[in-house]
Coordinates of C-alpha atoms and ligand atoms in Angstrom, one line a residue:
M175 CA -92.1 105.3 -188.0
K176 CA -90.2 105.1 -184.8
G177 CA -91.1 102.4 -182.1
K178 CA -91.3 102.7 -178.5
V179 CA -89.3 101.7 -175.4
T180 CA -91.4 101.0 -172.2
L181 CA -88.9 100.4 -169.0
V182 CA -91.2 97.6 -167.3
G183 CA -90.3 96.8 -163.3
A184 CA -91.1 93.0 -163.2
G185 CA -91.3 92.8 -159.4
A186 CA -88.9 91.0 -157.1
G187 CA -89.4 87.4 -158.3
D188 CA -92.7 86.0 -157.6
P189 CA -94.9 86.3 -160.5
G190 CA -98.0 88.1 -159.0
L191 CA -95.7 91.3 -158.3
L192 CA -95.6 92.2 -162.0
T193 CA -98.2 95.2 -161.8
L194 CA -101.3 95.4 -164.2
K195 CA -100.0 97.9 -166.4
G196 CA -96.8 96.0 -166.7
R197 CA -98.7 92.5 -167.8
E198 CA -100.5 94.4 -170.7
V199 CA -97.3 96.1 -171.9
L200 CA -95.7 93.3 -171.9
G201 CA -98.3 91.3 -173.4
R202 CA -98.1 93.8 -176.8
A203 CA -93.9 93.9 -177.3
D204 CA -92.5 93.0 -179.9
V205 CA -88.8 93.0 -178.7
V206 CA -88.4 92.0 -174.5
V207 CA -84.8 92.7 -173.6
Y208 CA -84.7 91.3 -169.7
D209 CA -82.0 90.8 -167.3
R210 CA -80.9 88.2 -164.6
L211 CA -83.1 89.1 -161.9
V212 CA -86.3 88.9 -163.9
G213 CA -88.4 86.2 -162.5
E214 CA -89.1 83.2 -164.3
G215 CA -92.8 83.1 -164.0
V216 CA -92.5 86.7 -165.7
L217 CA -90.7 85.8 -168.7
A218 CA -92.8 82.7 -168.8
M219 CA -95.5 85.8 -169.8
M220 CA -93.2 87.1 -172.7
P221 CA -95.7 86.9 -176.0
P222 CA -94.5 83.6 -177.6
G223 CA -94.0 85.7 -180.8
A224 CA -91.8 88.4 -179.7
E225 CA -87.8 88.8 -179.9
K226 CA -86.5 88.0 -176.4
I227 CA -83.0 89.3 -175.9
D228 CA -81.3 88.0 -172.4
V229 CA -78.7 90.8 -171.6
G230 CA -77.8 89.4 -168.2
K231 CA -75.8 86.5 -169.4
R232 CA -73.9 86.1 -172.9
S233 CA -70.9 83.6 -173.2
A234 CA -69.6 82.4 -169.5
H235 CA -72.1 84.0 -167.5
H236 CA -71.0 87.6 -168.3
P237 CA -73.7 90.2 -168.7
V238 CA -73.9 92.3 -172.0
P239 CA -72.4 95.9 -171.0
Q240 CA -74.7 98.4 -170.4
D241 CA -73.7 100.7 -173.6
E242 CA -74.6 97.4 -175.7
I243 CA -78.4 97.5 -173.8
N244 CA -78.4 101.3 -174.6
E245 CA -77.5 100.4 -178.2
I246 CA -79.9 97.2 -178.3
L247 CA -83.0 99.4 -176.7
L248 CA -82.3 102.3 -179.2
Q249 CA -81.7 100.3 -182.3
K250 CA -85.0 98.1 -181.9
A251 CA -86.6 101.1 -181.3
L252 CA -85.5 102.7 -184.3
E253 CA -86.3 99.6 -186.2
G254 CA -90.0 100.9 -185.2
K255 CA -90.3 98.0 -182.7
N256 CA -92.6 98.1 -179.6
V257 CA -89.8 97.5 -176.7
V258 CA -90.2 96.2 -173.6
R259 CA -87.2 96.6 -171.1
L260 CA -88.1 94.2 -168.1
K261 CA -86.1 94.6 -165.5
G262 CA -86.1 93.2 -161.8
G263 CA -87.9 94.8 -159.1
D264 CA -88.6 98.5 -160.1
P265 CA -86.4 99.8 -163.1
F266 CA -85.1 103.2 -161.2
V267 CA -84.5 101.6 -157.8
F268 CA -80.8 100.5 -158.6
G269 CA -81.6 99.4 -162.2
R270 CA -79.7 101.4 -163.9
G271 CA -83.1 102.9 -165.7
G272 CA -82.0 106.4 -165.8
E273 CA -79.3 105.5 -167.8
E274 CA -81.1 103.6 -170.1
L275 CA -83.3 106.5 -171.2
E276 CA -80.6 109.5 -171.8
K277 CA -79.9 107.8 -175.3
L278 CA -83.3 107.2 -175.8
C279 CA -83.7 111.0 -175.3
E280 CA -81.0 112.3 -177.0
R281 CA -82.6 110.8 -180.2
G282 CA -86.1 111.5 -179.6
V283 CA -87.4 108.0 -179.1
E284 CA -90.9 107.9 -177.0
F285 CA -90.7 106.1 -173.8
E286 CA -92.4 105.2 -170.8
V287 CA -91.8 103.5 -167.7
V288 CA -93.8 100.9 -165.2
P289 CA -92.7 101.1 -161.6
G290 CA -92.3 97.6 -160.2
V291 CA -92.2 96.4 -156.5
T292 CA -88.9 96.7 -155.7
S293 CA -86.7 93.9 -153.3
A294 CA -86.2 96.7 -150.8
V295 CA -89.7 96.1 -150.1
A296 CA -90.8 93.0 -151.2
A297 CA -88.4 90.6 -149.9
A298 CA -88.4 92.2 -146.3
A299 CA -92.3 91.8 -146.9
Y300 CA -92.6 88.1 -147.3
A301 CA -89.9 87.6 -144.6
G302 CA -92.0 89.2 -142.0
I303 CA -90.5 92.4 -141.7
P304 CA -92.7 95.6 -142.2
V305 CA -90.1 98.1 -143.7
T306 CA -91.5 100.5 -141.2
H307 CA -93.9 100.9 -138.2
R308 CA -94.8 103.7 -136.4
D309 CA -93.6 102.4 -133.1
C310 CA -89.8 102.2 -133.9
C311 CA -88.7 103.9 -137.0
S312 CA -89.7 107.1 -139.3
S313 CA -87.7 106.7 -142.4
L314 CA -86.5 104.2 -144.8
H315 CA -83.2 104.2 -146.4
I316 CA -82.4 102.4 -149.3
I317 CA -78.3 101.8 -150.2
T318 CA -76.3 100.1 -152.5
G319 CA -73.4 98.0 -151.0
H320 CA -71.6 97.8 -154.3
A321 CA -68.2 99.1 -154.3
R322 CA -66.4 99.4 -157.4
A323 CA -63.6 97.2 -157.9
G324 CA -60.7 98.0 -154.8
K325 CA -62.4 101.2 -153.9
P326 CA -63.7 101.4 -150.4
L327 CA -68.0 101.4 -149.5
Q328 CA -69.2 105.1 -150.4
I329 CA -71.6 105.0 -147.4
D330 CA -71.7 107.8 -144.8
F331 CA -72.3 105.6 -141.6
D332 CA -72.5 108.6 -139.4
A333 CA -75.3 109.8 -141.1
L334 CA -77.5 106.5 -141.3
C335 CA -77.1 105.7 -137.8
R336 CA -77.9 109.7 -136.9
A337 CA -80.9 109.2 -139.1
G338 CA -82.1 106.1 -137.5
G339 CA -84.3 104.4 -140.0
T340 CA -84.6 101.3 -141.3
M341 CA -82.0 100.2 -143.9
V342 CA -81.9 98.2 -146.5
F343 CA -79.0 97.3 -148.3
L344 CA -79.2 96.3 -151.7
M345 CA -76.1 94.2 -153.6
G346 CA -74.6 94.2 -150.7
V347 CA -74.0 90.0 -149.9
S348 CA -70.4 90.1 -150.7
A349 CA -69.4 93.7 -148.7
M350 CA -71.7 92.9 -145.8
P351 CA -69.1 92.3 -143.0
R352 CA -67.9 95.4 -144.0
I353 CA -71.2 97.1 -144.0
V354 CA -71.7 95.8 -140.5
E355 CA -68.4 96.7 -139.1
G356 CA -69.2 100.3 -140.9
L357 CA -72.1 100.7 -138.8
L358 CA -70.8 99.2 -135.5
G359 CA -68.0 101.7 -135.9
A360 CA -70.6 104.6 -136.4
G361 CA -71.8 103.3 -132.8
M362 CA -74.6 101.4 -134.0
P363 CA -75.6 99.0 -130.9
P364 CA -74.5 95.2 -131.8
E365 CA -77.6 93.9 -130.6
T366 CA -79.7 95.9 -133.1
P367 CA -82.0 93.6 -135.1
A368 CA -80.9 92.6 -139.0
A369 CA -81.5 90.2 -141.6
M370 CA -80.7 88.8 -144.6
V371 CA -83.1 87.7 -147.4
E372 CA -82.3 85.8 -150.1
S373 CA -84.0 85.2 -153.4
G374 CA -87.0 87.2 -151.7
T375 CA -90.1 86.5 -153.0
T376 CA -89.5 83.0 -154.6
A377 CA -89.8 79.7 -153.8
A378 CA -86.4 79.7 -152.9
Q379 CA -86.4 82.5 -150.4
R380 CA -84.5 82.2 -147.4
R381 CA -84.2 84.5 -144.6
C382 CA -81.3 84.7 -141.8
L383 CA -82.6 86.6 -138.7
A384 CA -79.8 88.0 -136.3
T385 CA -78.8 91.3 -134.6
L386 CA -75.8 93.2 -136.3
G387 CA -73.4 91.7 -134.0
T388 CA -74.3 87.8 -135.4
L389 CA -75.3 88.9 -138.7
P390 CA -71.6 88.0 -140.3
E391 CA -71.3 84.6 -138.8
K392 CA -74.8 83.4 -139.0
A393 CA -75.3 84.3 -142.9
A394 CA -71.7 82.7 -143.1
A395 CA -73.1 79.8 -141.8
M396 CA -76.2 79.5 -144.1
G397 CA -74.3 80.2 -146.9
I398 CA -76.4 83.2 -148.0
H399 CA -75.5 84.1 -151.7
S400 CA -76.6 86.9 -154.1
P401 CA -79.4 88.3 -154.6
A402 CA -79.9 89.0 -151.2
V403 CA -81.0 92.2 -149.2
I404 CA -79.6 93.3 -146.0
I405 CA -82.1 94.8 -143.3
V406 CA -81.0 96.4 -140.4
G407 CA -83.4 98.1 -137.9
E408 CA -86.0 97.2 -134.9
V409 CA -88.6 96.2 -137.6
C410 CA -86.1 93.0 -138.2
A411 CA -87.1 92.0 -134.4
L412 CA -91.1 91.3 -136.2
A413 CA -90.2 88.6 -138.7
E414 CA -90.6 85.5 -136.1
R415 CA -94.2 86.6 -135.6
F416 CA -95.2 88.1 -139.0
G417 CA -92.8 85.6 -141.0
W418 CA -95.9 84.2 -143.1
F419 CA -94.2 83.4 -146.4
D420 CA -92.8 80.3 -144.4
R421 CA -95.9 79.3 -143.1
L422 CA -97.6 78.6 -146.1
P423 CA -98.8 74.9 -146.4
L424 CA -97.1 74.0 -149.3
R425 CA -94.0 76.1 -148.5
G426 CA -90.7 74.6 -150.4
R427 CA -92.5 71.8 -151.8
R428 CA -91.5 71.5 -155.8
I429 CA -94.5 70.5 -157.7
V430 CA -94.6 69.6 -161.5
V431 CA -97.5 70.7 -163.7
T432 CA -98.0 68.7 -166.5
R433 CA -101.2 70.6 -167.9
P434 CA -100.8 72.2 -171.7
R435 CA -99.5 75.7 -171.0
E436 CA -102.7 77.5 -171.9
R437 CA -105.0 75.7 -169.2
A438 CA -101.8 75.4 -166.6
G439 CA -102.4 79.2 -165.4
T440 CA -105.2 78.9 -162.5
L441 CA -103.5 75.4 -161.0
C442 CA -99.8 77.1 -161.4
S443 CA -100.9 80.4 -159.9
R444 CA -102.8 78.5 -156.7
L445 CA -100.1 76.2 -156.0
R446 CA -97.8 79.3 -156.2
A447 CA -99.8 81.2 -153.4
L448 CA -99.6 78.2 -151.5
G449 CA -96.0 78.6 -151.4
A450 CA -95.2 76.2 -154.0
D451 CA -92.4 75.9 -156.0
V452 CA -94.1 75.5 -159.3
L453 CA -92.6 73.7 -162.3
E454 CA -94.1 74.1 -165.6
Y455 CA -93.8 71.2 -167.5
P456 CA -96.2 71.2 -170.0
C457 CA -96.4 67.6 -171.5
I458 CA -99.3 67.7 -174.0
E459 CA -100.6 70.0 -176.3
T460 CA -104.2 69.9 -177.7
V461 CA -104.6 71.0 -181.5
P462 CA -107.9 71.0 -183.2
I463 CA -108.7 68.8 -185.8
D464 CA -108.6 70.7 -188.6
P465 CA -110.6 70.5 -191.5
C466 CA -113.1 68.8 -189.3
P467 CA -115.8 67.3 -191.8
E468 CA -117.4 65.4 -189.1
L469 CA -118.1 68.4 -187.3
D470 CA -119.2 70.6 -189.9
R471 CA -121.7 67.9 -190.4
A472 CA -122.9 67.6 -187.4
I473 CA -123.1 71.5 -186.8
G474 CA -125.2 71.6 -189.6
C475 CA -127.9 69.3 -188.4
L476 CA -127.8 70.5 -184.9
G477 CA -131.7 70.1 -184.3
G478 CA -131.4 66.0 -184.9
Y479 CA -129.4 66.0 -181.9
E480 CA -131.4 65.8 -178.1
W481 CA -127.8 66.2 -176.6
L482 CA -124.6 67.6 -176.8
C483 CA -121.7 66.0 -174.6
F484 CA -118.4 67.9 -173.9
T485 CA -115.7 65.9 -171.6
S486 CA -113.0 68.8 -171.5
P487 CA -112.6 72.4 -171.7
A488 CA -111.0 71.7 -174.9
G489 CA -113.8 70.4 -176.3
V490 CA -116.1 73.0 -175.4
D491 CA -113.7 75.6 -177.0
V492 CA -112.8 74.0 -180.6
F493 CA -116.5 73.2 -180.7
F494 CA -117.7 76.9 -180.3
G495 CA -114.6 78.2 -182.4
R496 CA -115.7 76.0 -185.1
L497 CA -119.5 77.3 -184.7
G498 CA -118.2 80.8 -184.6
A499 CA -116.2 79.9 -187.5
L500 CA -119.3 78.9 -189.5
G501 CA -120.8 82.3 -188.9
L502 CA -123.0 80.9 -186.1
D503 CA -123.5 81.2 -182.3
A504 CA -124.8 79.6 -179.2
R505 CA -128.4 80.4 -180.6
A506 CA -128.0 77.5 -182.6
L507 CA -128.3 75.2 -179.8
S508 CA -131.6 76.0 -178.7
G509 CA -133.6 72.8 -177.9
V510 CA -130.3 70.8 -177.4
K511 CA -129.7 69.8 -174.1
I512 CA -125.7 69.8 -173.0
A513 CA -124.2 67.2 -170.5
V514 CA -120.7 68.0 -169.0
I515 CA -118.3 65.9 -167.7
G516 CA -117.2 68.1 -164.5
T517 CA -116.9 71.8 -163.1
G518 CA -113.7 72.5 -165.1
T519 CA -115.9 71.8 -168.3
A520 CA -119.1 73.4 -167.0
G521 CA -116.7 76.4 -166.6
A522 CA -115.4 76.8 -169.9
L523 CA -119.0 76.5 -171.2
L524 CA -120.4 79.1 -169.1
L525 CA -117.7 81.6 -170.8
H526 CA -119.7 80.7 -174.3
G527 CA -122.8 82.1 -171.8
L528 CA -124.5 78.7 -171.9
R529 CA -125.5 76.4 -168.6
Y530 CA -125.4 72.6 -168.7
D531 CA -128.7 70.2 -168.2
L532 CA -126.7 67.2 -166.5
M533 CA -123.5 66.2 -164.9
P534 CA -122.2 63.4 -163.1
E535 CA -121.6 63.2 -159.2
V536 CA -118.2 61.4 -160.2
Y537 CA -116.5 63.2 -162.6
D538 CA -115.5 60.7 -164.7
A539 CA -116.1 59.2 -168.5
R540 CA -118.1 56.0 -166.9
H541 CA -120.4 58.0 -164.6
L542 CA -121.2 60.6 -167.4
G543 CA -122.0 57.9 -169.9
E544 CA -124.0 55.9 -167.3
L545 CA -125.8 59.5 -166.7
L546 CA -126.6 60.1 -170.1
A547 CA -127.7 56.8 -171.1
A548 CA -130.2 56.8 -168.6
R549 CA -131.8 60.2 -169.5
A550 CA -131.0 60.5 -173.6
Q551 CA -134.3 59.6 -175.7
G552 CA -133.1 61.0 -179.1
R553 CA -129.6 61.2 -180.4
V554 CA -126.4 62.3 -179.0
L555 CA -123.6 64.3 -180.4
I556 CA -120.2 64.1 -178.4
A557 CA -117.2 66.6 -179.3
R558 CA -114.6 65.2 -177.7
A559 CA -110.6 64.4 -178.1
E560 CA -109.7 61.6 -180.3
L561 CA -109.1 58.3 -178.6
G562 CA -111.6 59.6 -176.0
S563 CA -112.3 56.9 -173.3
A564 CA -114.2 54.0 -174.5
E565 CA -116.3 53.6 -171.4
L566 CA -118.4 56.7 -172.3
T567 CA -119.5 55.5 -175.3
A568 CA -119.9 51.5 -173.9
A569 CA -122.6 53.1 -171.5
L570 CA -124.9 54.4 -174.4
D571 CA -124.0 51.3 -176.3
G572 CA -125.4 49.6 -173.3
R573 CA -128.9 51.3 -173.5
A574 CA -128.8 51.2 -177.5
V575 CA -128.6 55.3 -177.3
A576 CA -127.7 56.6 -180.8
Y577 CA -124.6 58.8 -181.0
D578 CA -122.0 60.4 -183.3
D579 CA -118.8 60.2 -181.4
V580 CA -116.8 63.0 -183.1
A581 CA -113.2 63.5 -182.6
V582 CA -112.8 67.4 -182.6
Y583 CA -109.2 67.5 -181.4
R584 CA -106.2 65.3 -180.9
T585 CA -103.7 65.4 -177.6
V586 CA -99.8 65.5 -179.0
Y587 CA -97.0 64.8 -176.9
A588 CA -95.1 67.9 -176.1
S589 CA -91.3 67.7 -175.1
P590 CA -90.7 69.9 -172.7
R591 CA -86.8 69.3 -171.3
S592 CA -85.9 70.1 -168.0
D593 CA -82.2 68.8 -166.6
E594 CA -83.2 69.7 -163.4
L595 CA -85.7 67.9 -163.4
R596 CA -83.8 64.5 -164.4
H597 CA -81.4 64.8 -162.1
E598 CA -84.0 65.1 -159.2
L599 CA -85.4 62.1 -160.8
E600 CA -82.2 60.4 -161.1
D601 CA -81.2 61.3 -157.4
G602 CA -84.0 59.7 -156.0
G603 CA -85.7 62.7 -154.3
R604 CA -89.6 62.5 -154.3
V605 CA -90.8 64.5 -156.8
F606 CA -94.5 65.8 -156.7
V607 CA -96.2 65.9 -160.1
T608 CA -99.6 66.4 -160.7
F609 CA -101.6 65.0 -163.5
T610 CA -104.9 66.4 -164.7
S611 CA -105.3 63.4 -167.3
A612 CA -104.5 60.0 -168.8
S613 CA -102.5 61.8 -171.7
T614 CA -100.6 64.0 -169.2
V615 CA -99.1 60.9 -167.8
K616 CA -98.3 59.5 -170.8
G617 CA -96.6 62.6 -171.9
F618 CA -94.8 62.7 -168.5
A619 CA -93.2 59.2 -168.9
G620 CA -92.2 60.1 -172.7
S621 CA -90.1 63.3 -171.9
L622 CA -88.0 61.8 -169.4
E623 CA -87.7 58.8 -171.3
G624 CA -84.7 56.5 -169.5
A625 CA -85.2 58.5 -166.4
P626 CA -86.4 56.7 -163.2
L627 CA -89.9 57.4 -162.2
G628 CA -89.8 55.3 -158.9
S629 CA -89.6 58.6 -156.6
V630 CA -92.3 60.4 -158.3
V631 CA -95.3 61.0 -156.6
G632 CA -98.5 61.3 -158.7
L633 CA -101.1 63.7 -157.9
C634 CA -104.1 62.4 -159.8
I635 CA -106.9 64.3 -160.7
G636 CA -109.2 60.9 -161.3
R637 CA -109.3 57.4 -161.4
Q638 CA -108.2 56.8 -165.1
T639 CA -105.4 59.3 -164.4
A640 CA -104.3 57.7 -161.5
E641 CA -104.6 54.2 -163.0
A642 CA -102.4 55.3 -166.1
A643 CA -99.6 56.6 -163.5
G644 CA -99.9 53.3 -161.3
K645 CA -99.1 51.0 -164.5
L646 CA -95.8 53.3 -164.9
G647 CA -94.9 52.4 -161.2
I648 CA -95.6 55.7 -160.1
E649 CA -97.2 56.1 -156.4
T650 CA -100.3 57.8 -156.8
Y651 CA -102.9 59.4 -154.7
T652 CA -106.2 60.7 -156.3
A653 CA -108.5 63.4 -155.9
E654 CA -111.7 63.3 -154.1
K655 CA -113.3 65.0 -157.1
A656 CA -111.9 65.7 -160.6
T657 CA -111.5 69.3 -159.7
I658 CA -108.3 71.5 -159.5
D659 CA -109.8 72.7 -155.9
E660 CA -109.6 68.7 -154.7
L661 CA -106.5 68.5 -156.6
I662 CA -104.9 71.0 -154.7
E663 CA -106.6 69.9 -151.6
L664 CA -104.8 66.6 -152.0
A665 CA -101.6 68.1 -152.7
K666 CA -101.8 69.8 -149.4
K667 CA -102.3 66.4 -147.8
I668 CA -99.7 64.3 -149.2
N669 CA -96.1 64.9 -147.6
Ligands
SAH774 N1 -84.1 97.4 -159.2 C1 -83.7 96.4 -158.7 C2 -82.4 95.9 -157.8 C3 -81.3 95.8 -158.3 S1 -79.6 96.0 -157.9 C4 -85.0 96.2 -157.4 O1 -85.9 97.1 -157.3 O2 -85.4 95.0 -156.7 C5 -79.8 94.3 -157.6 C6 -80.1 94.1 -156.1 O3 -81.2 93.7 -155.7 C7 -79.5 92.7 -155.5 O4 -78.3 92.6 -155.7 C8 -80.3 92.2 -154.7 O5 -79.4 92.8 -153.8 C9 -81.6 92.7 -154.6 N2 -82.6 92.0 -155.2 C10 -83.1 91.9 -156.4 N3 -84.1 90.8 -156.4 C11 -83.9 90.1 -155.2 C12 -84.8 89.2 -154.3 N4 -85.6 88.4 -155.1 N5 -84.3 89.0 -153.1 C13 -83.4 89.6 -152.0 N6 -82.7 90.6 -152.9 C14 -82.7 90.8 -154.5

């Protein structure tokens, strides 16, 4: 059976600009063929099992020639694969999407196109430039500034000036002085507002606000480089007032997120929405203990427990996973009261349709233990990580509460690699790192063995986590409550 190719626009860089349809299609891909301009955040959404082909760079930074890309798409589809061709911005806005469809059409391969948010509009929007505005322009022109080697630009500057709308030039960084010259030559006033936006919609975005007359000098002084859009027109004058992106509270701040990848999503996207430059650096993974006879035994006699106690969302997920595998569901817990350590765990529980009966004021093991010890009259089942905090069980021991402390998953250290992070640490610049458990601290230090940690600023979710970080000489700050909300508040406060 023949496969299918879907051209998907990845948006201009910010992963939030991938469309819902794009994400859905990407999630089902067998093969993803992507290029240079696709944002890192979108690349991170590629399904782990998919074959990933980077046609943006090969040896010595040379991209794979277009013919070869067309051939790869065709061959993979003929092998019966579900192929996603992921392209920066919109696939048809100077994206050569049309060329890629030609061959597929000829060979009768099925295809679809998912449009994307083009940089022509998105980079402008993030720079505070509405590409049209009723007061000052009635058309929008998207123009390529690319010229074939040694050939002059193929742009009709007179026509553009006559039309008088907003102009957005893509692929125009090196030709920018010639574009400006062409527009001035066609009679456009040098005081016309103009701008360049580099790496628009990403944490690395920089904007250069100028006039047509001053753009070449200003852009050169800032060292604006590709990818960047050039915008010319009255709307550029609005950028100072409308420049919302540069005013975000965490704008430009690099923040490392060390949570396991499957749990990092919300934290990462919320930090990004506040303008942070997030580095996903998962330092731990949670692995269910399987087989786990102790858990099976406990599930077999749930009626014998007064309380079931969870100290993490992972514990909740593993417990219910096993319950389901044994052919049971939440009804098996009727009559059992449930204690959780904090709101994150409560949220995970709610996903299984259950509310908690007990949650401490302070979301840590000691407070949970003390509260539970004061309430419990019968036996307690604790489903948590191997090597969980002894403070929980010590509090129960203190009041002679009977319990079964069952290790249902273990934390293993992942070994993420980031040469960039290592260099930043070696250079001694402040590096902000979020730690959501003592194990993320340990995993972080382990993954960077040998690198100095003196310039790390640890944003810690709770006391125990902060203690672990403090022991490594990390400057630490602790969230007011052990929640993702408060961790984000902390990130906003610390400079
Ligand atoms: N299909 C893409 C454009 C591909 S042409 C789209 O719709 O956005 C490549 C050009 O797009 C670059 O030279 C640059 O001018 C522009 N570009 C792409 N991503 C950009 C970004 N994040 N910021 C600024 N310009 C970008």
